[in-house]
PDB file of C-alpha atoms and ligand atoms in Angstrom:
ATOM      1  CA  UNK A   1       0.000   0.000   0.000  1.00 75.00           C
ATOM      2  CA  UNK A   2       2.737   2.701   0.986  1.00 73.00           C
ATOM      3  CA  UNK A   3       4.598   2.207  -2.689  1.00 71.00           C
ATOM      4  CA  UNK A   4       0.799   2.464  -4.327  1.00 73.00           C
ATOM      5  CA  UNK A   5       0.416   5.782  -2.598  1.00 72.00           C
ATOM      6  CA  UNK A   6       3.434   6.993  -3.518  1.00 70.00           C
ATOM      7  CA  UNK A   7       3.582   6.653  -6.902  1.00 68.00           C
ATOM      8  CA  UNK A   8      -0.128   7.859  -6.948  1.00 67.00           C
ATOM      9  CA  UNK A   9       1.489  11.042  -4.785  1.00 64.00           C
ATOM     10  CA  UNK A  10       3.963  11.214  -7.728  1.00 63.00           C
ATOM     11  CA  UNK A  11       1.173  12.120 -10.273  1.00 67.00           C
ATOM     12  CA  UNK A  12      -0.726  14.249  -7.974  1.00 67.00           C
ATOM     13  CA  UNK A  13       1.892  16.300  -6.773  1.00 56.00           C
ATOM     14  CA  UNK A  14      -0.985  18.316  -4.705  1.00 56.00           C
ATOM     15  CA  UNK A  15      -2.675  14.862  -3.420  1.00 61.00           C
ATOM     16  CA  UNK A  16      -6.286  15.467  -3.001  1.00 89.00           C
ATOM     17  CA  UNK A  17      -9.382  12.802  -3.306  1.00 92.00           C
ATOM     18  CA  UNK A  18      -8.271   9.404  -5.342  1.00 94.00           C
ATOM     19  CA  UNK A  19     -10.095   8.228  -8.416  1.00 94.00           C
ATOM     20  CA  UNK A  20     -12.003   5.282  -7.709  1.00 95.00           C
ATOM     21  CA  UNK A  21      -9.571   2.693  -8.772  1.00 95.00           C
ATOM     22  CA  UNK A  22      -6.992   3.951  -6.538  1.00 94.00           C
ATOM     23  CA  UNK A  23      -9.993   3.707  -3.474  1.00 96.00           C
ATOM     24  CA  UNK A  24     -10.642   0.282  -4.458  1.00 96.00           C
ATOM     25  CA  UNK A  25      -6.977  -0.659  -4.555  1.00 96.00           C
ATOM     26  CA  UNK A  26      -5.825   0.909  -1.219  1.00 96.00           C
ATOM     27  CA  UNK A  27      -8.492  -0.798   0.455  1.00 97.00           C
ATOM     28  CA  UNK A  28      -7.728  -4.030  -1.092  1.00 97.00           C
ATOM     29  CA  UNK A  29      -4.516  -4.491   0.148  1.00 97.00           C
ATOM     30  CA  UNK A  30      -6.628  -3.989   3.686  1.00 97.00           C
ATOM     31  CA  UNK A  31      -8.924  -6.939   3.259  1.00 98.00           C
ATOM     32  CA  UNK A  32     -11.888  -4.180   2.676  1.00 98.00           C
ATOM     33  CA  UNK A  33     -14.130  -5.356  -0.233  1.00 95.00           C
ATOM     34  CA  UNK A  34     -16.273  -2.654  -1.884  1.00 97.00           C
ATOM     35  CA  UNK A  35     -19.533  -3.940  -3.672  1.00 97.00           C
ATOM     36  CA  UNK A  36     -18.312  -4.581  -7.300  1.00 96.00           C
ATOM     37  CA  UNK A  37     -18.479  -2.151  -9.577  1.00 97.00           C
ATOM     38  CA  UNK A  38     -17.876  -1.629 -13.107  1.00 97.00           C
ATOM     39  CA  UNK A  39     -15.730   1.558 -15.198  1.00 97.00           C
ATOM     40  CA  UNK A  40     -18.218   1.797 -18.479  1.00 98.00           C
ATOM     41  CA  UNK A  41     -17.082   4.428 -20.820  1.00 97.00           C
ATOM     42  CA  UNK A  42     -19.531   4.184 -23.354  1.00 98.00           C
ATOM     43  CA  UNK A  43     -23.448   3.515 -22.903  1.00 98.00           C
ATOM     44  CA  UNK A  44     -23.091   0.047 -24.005  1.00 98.00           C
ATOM     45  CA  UNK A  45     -20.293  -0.678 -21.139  1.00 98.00           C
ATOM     46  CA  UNK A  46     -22.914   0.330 -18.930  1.00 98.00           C
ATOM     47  CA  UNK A  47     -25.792  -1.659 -20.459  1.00 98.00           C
ATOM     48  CA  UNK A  48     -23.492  -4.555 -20.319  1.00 97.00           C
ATOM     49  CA  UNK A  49     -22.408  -4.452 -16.851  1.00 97.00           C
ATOM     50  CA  UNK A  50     -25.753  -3.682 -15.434  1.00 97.00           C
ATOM     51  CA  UNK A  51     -26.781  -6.656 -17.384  1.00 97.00           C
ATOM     52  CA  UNK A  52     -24.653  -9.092 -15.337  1.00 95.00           C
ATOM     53  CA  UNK A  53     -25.601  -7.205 -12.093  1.00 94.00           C
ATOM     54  CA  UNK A  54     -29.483  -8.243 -13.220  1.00 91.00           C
ATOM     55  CA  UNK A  55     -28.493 -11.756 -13.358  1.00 87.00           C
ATOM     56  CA  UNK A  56     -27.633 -10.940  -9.844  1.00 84.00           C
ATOM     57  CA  UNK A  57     -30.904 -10.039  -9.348  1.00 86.00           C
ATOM     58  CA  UNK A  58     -29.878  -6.503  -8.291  1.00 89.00           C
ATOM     59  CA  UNK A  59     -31.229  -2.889 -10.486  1.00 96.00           C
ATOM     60  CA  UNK A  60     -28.218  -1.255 -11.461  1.00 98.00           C
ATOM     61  CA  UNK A  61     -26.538   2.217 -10.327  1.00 98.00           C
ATOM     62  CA  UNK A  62     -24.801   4.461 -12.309  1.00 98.00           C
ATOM     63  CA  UNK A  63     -22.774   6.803 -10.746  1.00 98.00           C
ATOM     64  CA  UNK A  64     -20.919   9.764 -12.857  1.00 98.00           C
ATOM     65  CA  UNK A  65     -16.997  10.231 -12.107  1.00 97.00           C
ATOM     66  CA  UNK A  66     -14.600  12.985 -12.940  1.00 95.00           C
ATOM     67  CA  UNK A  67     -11.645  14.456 -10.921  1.00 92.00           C
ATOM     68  CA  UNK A  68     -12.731  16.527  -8.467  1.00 88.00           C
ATOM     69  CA  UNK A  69     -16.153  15.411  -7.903  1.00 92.00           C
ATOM     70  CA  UNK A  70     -16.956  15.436  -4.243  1.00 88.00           C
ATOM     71  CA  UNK A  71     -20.756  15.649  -3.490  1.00 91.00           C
ATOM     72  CA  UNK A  72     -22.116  13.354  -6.364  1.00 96.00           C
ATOM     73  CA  UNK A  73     -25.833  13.159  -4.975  1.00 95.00           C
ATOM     74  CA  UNK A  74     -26.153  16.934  -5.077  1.00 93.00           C
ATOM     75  CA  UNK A  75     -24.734  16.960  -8.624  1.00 96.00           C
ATOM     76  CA  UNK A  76     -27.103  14.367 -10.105  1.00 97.00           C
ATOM     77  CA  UNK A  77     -24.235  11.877 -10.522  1.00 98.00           C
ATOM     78  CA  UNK A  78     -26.056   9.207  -9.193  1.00 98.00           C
ATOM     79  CA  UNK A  79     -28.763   7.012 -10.565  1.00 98.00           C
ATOM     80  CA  UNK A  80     -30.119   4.371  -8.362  1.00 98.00           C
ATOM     81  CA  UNK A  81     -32.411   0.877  -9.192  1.00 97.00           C
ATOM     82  CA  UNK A  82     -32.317   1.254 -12.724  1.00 97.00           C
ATOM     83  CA  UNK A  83     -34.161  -2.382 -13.495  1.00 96.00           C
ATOM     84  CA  UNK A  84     -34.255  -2.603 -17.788  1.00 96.00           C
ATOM     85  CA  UNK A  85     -31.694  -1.914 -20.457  1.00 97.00           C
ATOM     86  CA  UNK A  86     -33.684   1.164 -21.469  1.00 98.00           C
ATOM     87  CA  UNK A  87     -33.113   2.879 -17.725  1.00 98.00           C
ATOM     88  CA  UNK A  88     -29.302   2.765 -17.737  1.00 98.00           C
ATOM     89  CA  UNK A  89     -29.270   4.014 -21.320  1.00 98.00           C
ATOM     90  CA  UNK A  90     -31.156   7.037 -20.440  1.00 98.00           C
ATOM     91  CA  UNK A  91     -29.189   7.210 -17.698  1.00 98.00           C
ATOM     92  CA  UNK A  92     -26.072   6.796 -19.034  1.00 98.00           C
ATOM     93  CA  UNK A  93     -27.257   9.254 -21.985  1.00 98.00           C
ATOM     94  CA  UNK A  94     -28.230  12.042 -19.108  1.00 98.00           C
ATOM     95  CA  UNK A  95     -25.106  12.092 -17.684  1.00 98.00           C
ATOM     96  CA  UNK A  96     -23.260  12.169 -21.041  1.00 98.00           C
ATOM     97  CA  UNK A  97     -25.104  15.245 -21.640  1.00 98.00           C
ATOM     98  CA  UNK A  98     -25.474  17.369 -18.057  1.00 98.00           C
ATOM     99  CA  UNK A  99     -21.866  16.813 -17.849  1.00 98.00           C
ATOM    100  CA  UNK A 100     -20.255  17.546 -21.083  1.00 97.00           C
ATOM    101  CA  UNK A 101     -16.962  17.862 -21.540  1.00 96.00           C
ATOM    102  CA  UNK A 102     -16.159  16.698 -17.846  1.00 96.00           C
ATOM    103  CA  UNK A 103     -17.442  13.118 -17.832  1.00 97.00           C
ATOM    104  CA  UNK A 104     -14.361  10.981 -17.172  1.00 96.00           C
ATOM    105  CA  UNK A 105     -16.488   8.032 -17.070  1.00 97.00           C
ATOM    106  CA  UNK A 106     -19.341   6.062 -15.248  1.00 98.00           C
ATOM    107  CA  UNK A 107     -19.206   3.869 -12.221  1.00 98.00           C
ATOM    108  CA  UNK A 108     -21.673   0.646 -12.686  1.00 98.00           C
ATOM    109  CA  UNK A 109     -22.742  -1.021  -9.109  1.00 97.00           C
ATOM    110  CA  UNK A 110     -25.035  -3.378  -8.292  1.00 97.00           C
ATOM    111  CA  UNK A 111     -28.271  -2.169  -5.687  1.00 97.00           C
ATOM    112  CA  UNK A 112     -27.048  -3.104  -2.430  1.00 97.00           C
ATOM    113  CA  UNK A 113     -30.068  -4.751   0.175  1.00 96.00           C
ATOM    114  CA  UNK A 114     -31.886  -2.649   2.735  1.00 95.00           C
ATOM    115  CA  UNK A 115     -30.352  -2.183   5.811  1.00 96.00           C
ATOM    116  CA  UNK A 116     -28.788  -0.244   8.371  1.00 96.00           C
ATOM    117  CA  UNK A 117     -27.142   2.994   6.813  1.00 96.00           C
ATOM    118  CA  UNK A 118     -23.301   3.798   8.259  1.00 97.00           C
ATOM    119  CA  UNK A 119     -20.700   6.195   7.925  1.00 96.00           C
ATOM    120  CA  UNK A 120     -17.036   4.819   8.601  1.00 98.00           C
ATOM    121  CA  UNK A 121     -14.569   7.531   8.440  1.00 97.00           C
ATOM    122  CA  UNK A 122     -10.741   8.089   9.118  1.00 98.00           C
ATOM    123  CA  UNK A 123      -9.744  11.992   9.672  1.00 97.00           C
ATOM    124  CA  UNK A 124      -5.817  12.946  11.388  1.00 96.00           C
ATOM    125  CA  UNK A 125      -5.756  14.905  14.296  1.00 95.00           C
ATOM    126  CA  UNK A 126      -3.358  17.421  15.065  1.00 93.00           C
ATOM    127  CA  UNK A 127      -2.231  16.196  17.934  1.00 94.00           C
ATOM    128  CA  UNK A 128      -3.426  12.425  17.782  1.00 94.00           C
ATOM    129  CA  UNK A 129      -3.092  11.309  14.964  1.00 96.00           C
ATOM    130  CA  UNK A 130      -5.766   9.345  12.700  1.00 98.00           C
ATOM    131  CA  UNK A 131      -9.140   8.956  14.525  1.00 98.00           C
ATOM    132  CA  UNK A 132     -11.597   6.455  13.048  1.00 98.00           C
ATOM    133  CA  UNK A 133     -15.044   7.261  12.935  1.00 97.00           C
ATOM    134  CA  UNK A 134     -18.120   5.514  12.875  1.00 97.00           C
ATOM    135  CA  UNK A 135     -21.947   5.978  13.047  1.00 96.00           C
ATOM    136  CA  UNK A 136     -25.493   6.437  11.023  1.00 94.00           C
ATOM    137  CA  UNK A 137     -24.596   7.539   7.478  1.00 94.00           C
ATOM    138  CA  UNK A 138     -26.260   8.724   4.252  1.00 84.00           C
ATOM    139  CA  UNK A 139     -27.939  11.542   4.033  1.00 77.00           C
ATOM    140  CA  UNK A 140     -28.868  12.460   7.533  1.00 78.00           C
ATOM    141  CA  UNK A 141     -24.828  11.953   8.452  1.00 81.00           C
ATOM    142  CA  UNK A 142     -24.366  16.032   8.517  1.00 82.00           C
ATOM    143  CA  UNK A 143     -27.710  16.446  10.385  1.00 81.00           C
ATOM    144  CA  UNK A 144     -27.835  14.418  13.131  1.00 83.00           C
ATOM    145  CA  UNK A 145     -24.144  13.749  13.601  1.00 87.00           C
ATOM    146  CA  UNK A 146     -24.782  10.436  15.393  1.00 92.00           C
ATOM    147  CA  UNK A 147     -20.937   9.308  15.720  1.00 93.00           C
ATOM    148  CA  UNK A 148     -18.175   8.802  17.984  1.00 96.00           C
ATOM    149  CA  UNK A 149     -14.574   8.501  17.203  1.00 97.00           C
ATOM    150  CA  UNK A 150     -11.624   6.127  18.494  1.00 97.00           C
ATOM    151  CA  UNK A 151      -7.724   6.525  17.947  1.00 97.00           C
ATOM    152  CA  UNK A 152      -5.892   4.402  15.528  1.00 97.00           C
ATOM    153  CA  UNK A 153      -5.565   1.586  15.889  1.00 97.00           C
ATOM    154  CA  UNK A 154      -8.123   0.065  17.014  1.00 98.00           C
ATOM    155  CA  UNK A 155      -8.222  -2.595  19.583  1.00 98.00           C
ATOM    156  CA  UNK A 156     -10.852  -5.094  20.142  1.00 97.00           C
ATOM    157  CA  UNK A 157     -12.095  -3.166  22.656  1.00 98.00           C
ATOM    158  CA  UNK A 158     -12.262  -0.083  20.777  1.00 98.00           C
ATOM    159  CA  UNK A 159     -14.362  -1.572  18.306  1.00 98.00           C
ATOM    160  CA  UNK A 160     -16.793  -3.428  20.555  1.00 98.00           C
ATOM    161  CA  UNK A 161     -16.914   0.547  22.030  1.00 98.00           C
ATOM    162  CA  UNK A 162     -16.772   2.362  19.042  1.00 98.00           C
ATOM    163  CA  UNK A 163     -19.819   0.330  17.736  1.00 98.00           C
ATOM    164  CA  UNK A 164     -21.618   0.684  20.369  1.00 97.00           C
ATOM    165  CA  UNK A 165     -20.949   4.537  21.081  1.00 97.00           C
ATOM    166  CA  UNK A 166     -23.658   5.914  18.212  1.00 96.00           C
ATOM    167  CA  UNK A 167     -26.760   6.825  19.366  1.00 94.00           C
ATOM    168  CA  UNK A 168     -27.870   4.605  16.292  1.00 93.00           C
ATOM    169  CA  UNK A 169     -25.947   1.841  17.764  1.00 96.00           C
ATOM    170  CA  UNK A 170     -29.264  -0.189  19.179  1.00 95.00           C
ATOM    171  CA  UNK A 171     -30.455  -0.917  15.697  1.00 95.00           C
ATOM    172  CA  UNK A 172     -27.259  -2.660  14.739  1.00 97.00           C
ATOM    173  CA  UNK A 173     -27.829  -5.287  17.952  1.00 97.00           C
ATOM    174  CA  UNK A 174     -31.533  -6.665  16.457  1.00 94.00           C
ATOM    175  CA  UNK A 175     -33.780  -3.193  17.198  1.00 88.00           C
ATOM    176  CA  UNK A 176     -38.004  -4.851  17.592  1.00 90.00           C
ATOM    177  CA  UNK A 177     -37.196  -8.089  16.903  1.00 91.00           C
ATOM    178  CA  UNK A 178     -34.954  -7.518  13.915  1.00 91.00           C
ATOM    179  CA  UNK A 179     -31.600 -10.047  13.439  1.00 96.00           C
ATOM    180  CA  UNK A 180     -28.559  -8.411  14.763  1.00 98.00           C
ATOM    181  CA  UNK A 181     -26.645  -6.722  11.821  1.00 98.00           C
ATOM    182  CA  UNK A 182     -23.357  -8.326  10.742  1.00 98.00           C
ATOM    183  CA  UNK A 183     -21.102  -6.923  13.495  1.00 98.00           C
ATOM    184  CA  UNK A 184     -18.140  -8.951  13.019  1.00 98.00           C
ATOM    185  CA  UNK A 185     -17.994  -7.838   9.365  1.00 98.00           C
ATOM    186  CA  UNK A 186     -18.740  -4.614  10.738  1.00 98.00           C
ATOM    187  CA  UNK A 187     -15.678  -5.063  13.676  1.00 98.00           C
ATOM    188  CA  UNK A 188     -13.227  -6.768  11.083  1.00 98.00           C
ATOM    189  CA  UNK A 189     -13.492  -3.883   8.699  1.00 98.00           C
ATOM    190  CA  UNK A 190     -12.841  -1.219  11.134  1.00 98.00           C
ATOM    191  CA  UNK A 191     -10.088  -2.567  12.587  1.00 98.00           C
ATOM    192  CA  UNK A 192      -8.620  -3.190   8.694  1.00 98.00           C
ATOM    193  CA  UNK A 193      -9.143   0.522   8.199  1.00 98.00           C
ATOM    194  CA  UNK A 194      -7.557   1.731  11.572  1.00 98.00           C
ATOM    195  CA  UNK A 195      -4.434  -0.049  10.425  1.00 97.00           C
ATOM    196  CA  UNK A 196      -4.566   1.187   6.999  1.00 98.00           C
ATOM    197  CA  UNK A 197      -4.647   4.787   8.872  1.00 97.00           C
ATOM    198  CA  UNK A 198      -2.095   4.184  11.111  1.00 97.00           C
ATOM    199  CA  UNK A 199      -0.135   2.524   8.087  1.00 96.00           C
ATOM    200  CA  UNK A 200      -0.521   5.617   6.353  1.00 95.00           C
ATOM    201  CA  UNK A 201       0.299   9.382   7.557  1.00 93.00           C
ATOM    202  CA  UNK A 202      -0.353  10.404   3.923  1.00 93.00           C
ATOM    203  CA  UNK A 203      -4.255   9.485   4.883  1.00 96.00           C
ATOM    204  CA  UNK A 204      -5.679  12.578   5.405  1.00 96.00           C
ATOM    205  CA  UNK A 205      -9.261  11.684   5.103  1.00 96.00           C
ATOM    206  CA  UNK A 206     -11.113   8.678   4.208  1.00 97.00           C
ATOM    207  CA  UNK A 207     -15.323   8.534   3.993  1.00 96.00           C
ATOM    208  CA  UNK A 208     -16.711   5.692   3.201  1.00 98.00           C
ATOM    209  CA  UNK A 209     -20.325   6.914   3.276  1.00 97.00           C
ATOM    210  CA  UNK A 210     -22.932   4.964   3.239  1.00 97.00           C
ATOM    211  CA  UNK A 211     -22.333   1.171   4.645  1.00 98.00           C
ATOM    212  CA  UNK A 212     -24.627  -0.605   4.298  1.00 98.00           C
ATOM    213  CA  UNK A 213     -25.358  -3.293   7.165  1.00 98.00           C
ATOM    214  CA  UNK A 214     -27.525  -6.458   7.107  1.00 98.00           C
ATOM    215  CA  UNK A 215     -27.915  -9.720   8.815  1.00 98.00           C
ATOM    216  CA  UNK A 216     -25.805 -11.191   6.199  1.00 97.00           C
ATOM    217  CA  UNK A 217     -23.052  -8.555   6.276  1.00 98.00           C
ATOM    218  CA  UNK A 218     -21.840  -5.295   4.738  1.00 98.00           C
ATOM    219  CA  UNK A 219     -21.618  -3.634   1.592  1.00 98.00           C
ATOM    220  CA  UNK A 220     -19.735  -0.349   1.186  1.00 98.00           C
ATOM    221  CA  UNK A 221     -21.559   1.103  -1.740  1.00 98.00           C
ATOM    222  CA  UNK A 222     -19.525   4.882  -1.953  1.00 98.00           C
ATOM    223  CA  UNK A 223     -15.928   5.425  -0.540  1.00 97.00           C
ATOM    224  CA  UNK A 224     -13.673   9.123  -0.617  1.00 95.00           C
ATOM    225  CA  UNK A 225     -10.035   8.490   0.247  1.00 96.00           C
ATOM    226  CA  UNK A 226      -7.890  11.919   0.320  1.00 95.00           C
ATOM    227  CA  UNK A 227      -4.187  11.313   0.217  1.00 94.00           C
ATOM    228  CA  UNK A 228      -1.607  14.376   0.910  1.00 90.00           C
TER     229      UNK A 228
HETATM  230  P1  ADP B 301     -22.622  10.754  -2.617  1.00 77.47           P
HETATM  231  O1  ADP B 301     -22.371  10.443  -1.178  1.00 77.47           O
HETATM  232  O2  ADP B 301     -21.370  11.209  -3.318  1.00 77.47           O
HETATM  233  O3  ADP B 301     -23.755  11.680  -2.832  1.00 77.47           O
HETATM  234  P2  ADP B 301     -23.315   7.895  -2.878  1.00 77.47           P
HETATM  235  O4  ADP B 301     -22.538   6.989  -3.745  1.00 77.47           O
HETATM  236  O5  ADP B 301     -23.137   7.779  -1.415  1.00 77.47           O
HETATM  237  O6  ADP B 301     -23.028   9.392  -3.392  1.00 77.47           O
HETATM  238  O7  ADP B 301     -24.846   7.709  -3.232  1.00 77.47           O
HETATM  239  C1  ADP B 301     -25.860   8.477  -2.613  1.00 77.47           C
HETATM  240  C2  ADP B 301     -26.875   7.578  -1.896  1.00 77.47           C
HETATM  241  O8  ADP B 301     -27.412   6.625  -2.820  1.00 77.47           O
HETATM  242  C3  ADP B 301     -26.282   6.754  -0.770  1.00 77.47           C
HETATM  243  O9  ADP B 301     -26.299   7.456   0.447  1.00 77.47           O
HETATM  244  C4  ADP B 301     -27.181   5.535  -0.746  1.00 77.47           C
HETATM  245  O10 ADP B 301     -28.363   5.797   0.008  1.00 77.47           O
HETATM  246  C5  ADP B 301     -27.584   5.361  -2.184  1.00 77.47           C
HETATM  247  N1  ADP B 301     -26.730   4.371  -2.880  1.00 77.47           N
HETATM  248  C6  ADP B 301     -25.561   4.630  -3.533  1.00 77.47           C
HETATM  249  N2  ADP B 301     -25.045   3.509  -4.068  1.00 77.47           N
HETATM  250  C7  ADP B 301     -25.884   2.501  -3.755  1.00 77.47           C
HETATM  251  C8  ADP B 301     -25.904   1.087  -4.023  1.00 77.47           C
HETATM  252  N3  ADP B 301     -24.962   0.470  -4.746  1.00 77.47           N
HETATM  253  N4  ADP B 301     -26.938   0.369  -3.519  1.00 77.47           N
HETATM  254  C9  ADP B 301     -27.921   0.961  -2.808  1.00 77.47           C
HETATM  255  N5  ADP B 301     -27.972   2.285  -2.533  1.00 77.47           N
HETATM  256  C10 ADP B 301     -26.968   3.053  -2.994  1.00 77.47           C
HETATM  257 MG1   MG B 302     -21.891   8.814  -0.129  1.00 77.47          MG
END
């Protein structure tokens, strides 16, 4: 991981976010899976790899990517559930066109299954070092700001606390009757992630906004990494 992030510094002699393959990469060598996606550059790519995700029986997402894109929900980057062939080539087509001239290409996912909604976050602190955070994510993550933080790395203890902390945290244990979410996929990948922060003082940020956790375990469907 350190001689992937320095050749990637090497190119982008500022740092700043990672394109998605560099995301996926980094958290590959830390035993963190992403749900699969696909890099379509063309509207058939897309149709083709939402295809497969169908035999999956999952809709397809489409998510628009170019350098420098931060907020992709309040840019219209994202398309979710798109179930036919006729869908993702509108969607595809509506991206190609809003944004012109910056489209670097499209991220294909599969539709992840209902469940709880999580934010898992690294940020450095001045005087600590990196902090991992952890609580309820998408879109409510800025307005209710239901999370706690631990330093890096974690401990088992940390994580048994750290998932606990969240105001949220009751509807991870089996909330009215539910099944407990997945919380030793949930443990396991934030302890991978503290060590990939402690690993890694060029880390300045990572957001990996929202996982998504079931019974039958986790899928992190949108991840930020910021490298300096
Ligand atoms: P951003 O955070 O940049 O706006 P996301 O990739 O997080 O974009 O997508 C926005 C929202 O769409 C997420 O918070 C989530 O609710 C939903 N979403 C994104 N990808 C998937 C997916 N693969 N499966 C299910 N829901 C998704
Ligand atoms: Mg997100």
């Amino acid at each position: 991981a350190s001689v992937m992030v320095s050749s990637y510094l090497s190119d982008h002699p500022d740092g700043g976010w990672a394109d998605p393959r560099t995301c996926a990469d980094l958290l590959g060598c830390y035993g963190i899976p992403q749900i699969p996606w696909v890099w379509a550059r063309s509207e058939s790519d897309a149709v083709h790899a939402a295809r497969r995700f169908r035999e999956l029986h999952a809709g397809a997402v489409l998510k628009a990517y170019w350098p420098g894109l931060v907020h992709k929900s309040e840019e219209h980057a994202v398309r979710l559930d798109l179930t036919d062939d006729a869908e993702v080539s509108t969607g595809y087509q509506d991206f190609a066109e809003r944004f012109r001239g910056k489209l670097a290409g499209v991220l294909v996912q599969p539709m992840a299954r209902r469940g709880v909604e999580l934010f898992v976050g690294v940020v450095q602190d001045a005087v600590f070092g990196p902090l991992v955070m952890f609580g309820l994510g998408g879109t409510a993550t800025e307005v209710l700001a239901d999370h706690a933080a631990r330093l890096a790395p974690l401990t088992d203890q940390d994580v048994h606390d750290l998932v606990s902390a969240p105001r949220c945290a009751p509807l991870l244990f089996g909330h009215r009757g539910a099944e407990p979410v997945d919380l030793e996929g949930l443990g396991q990948m934030l302890s991978r992630l503290s060590r990939m922060a402690s690993d890694l003082p060029q880390l300045a940020e990572a957001d990996l906004n929202p996982v998504i956790a079931r019974p039958d375990g986790i899928d992190i469907v949108d991840v930020r990494l910021r490298l300096v």
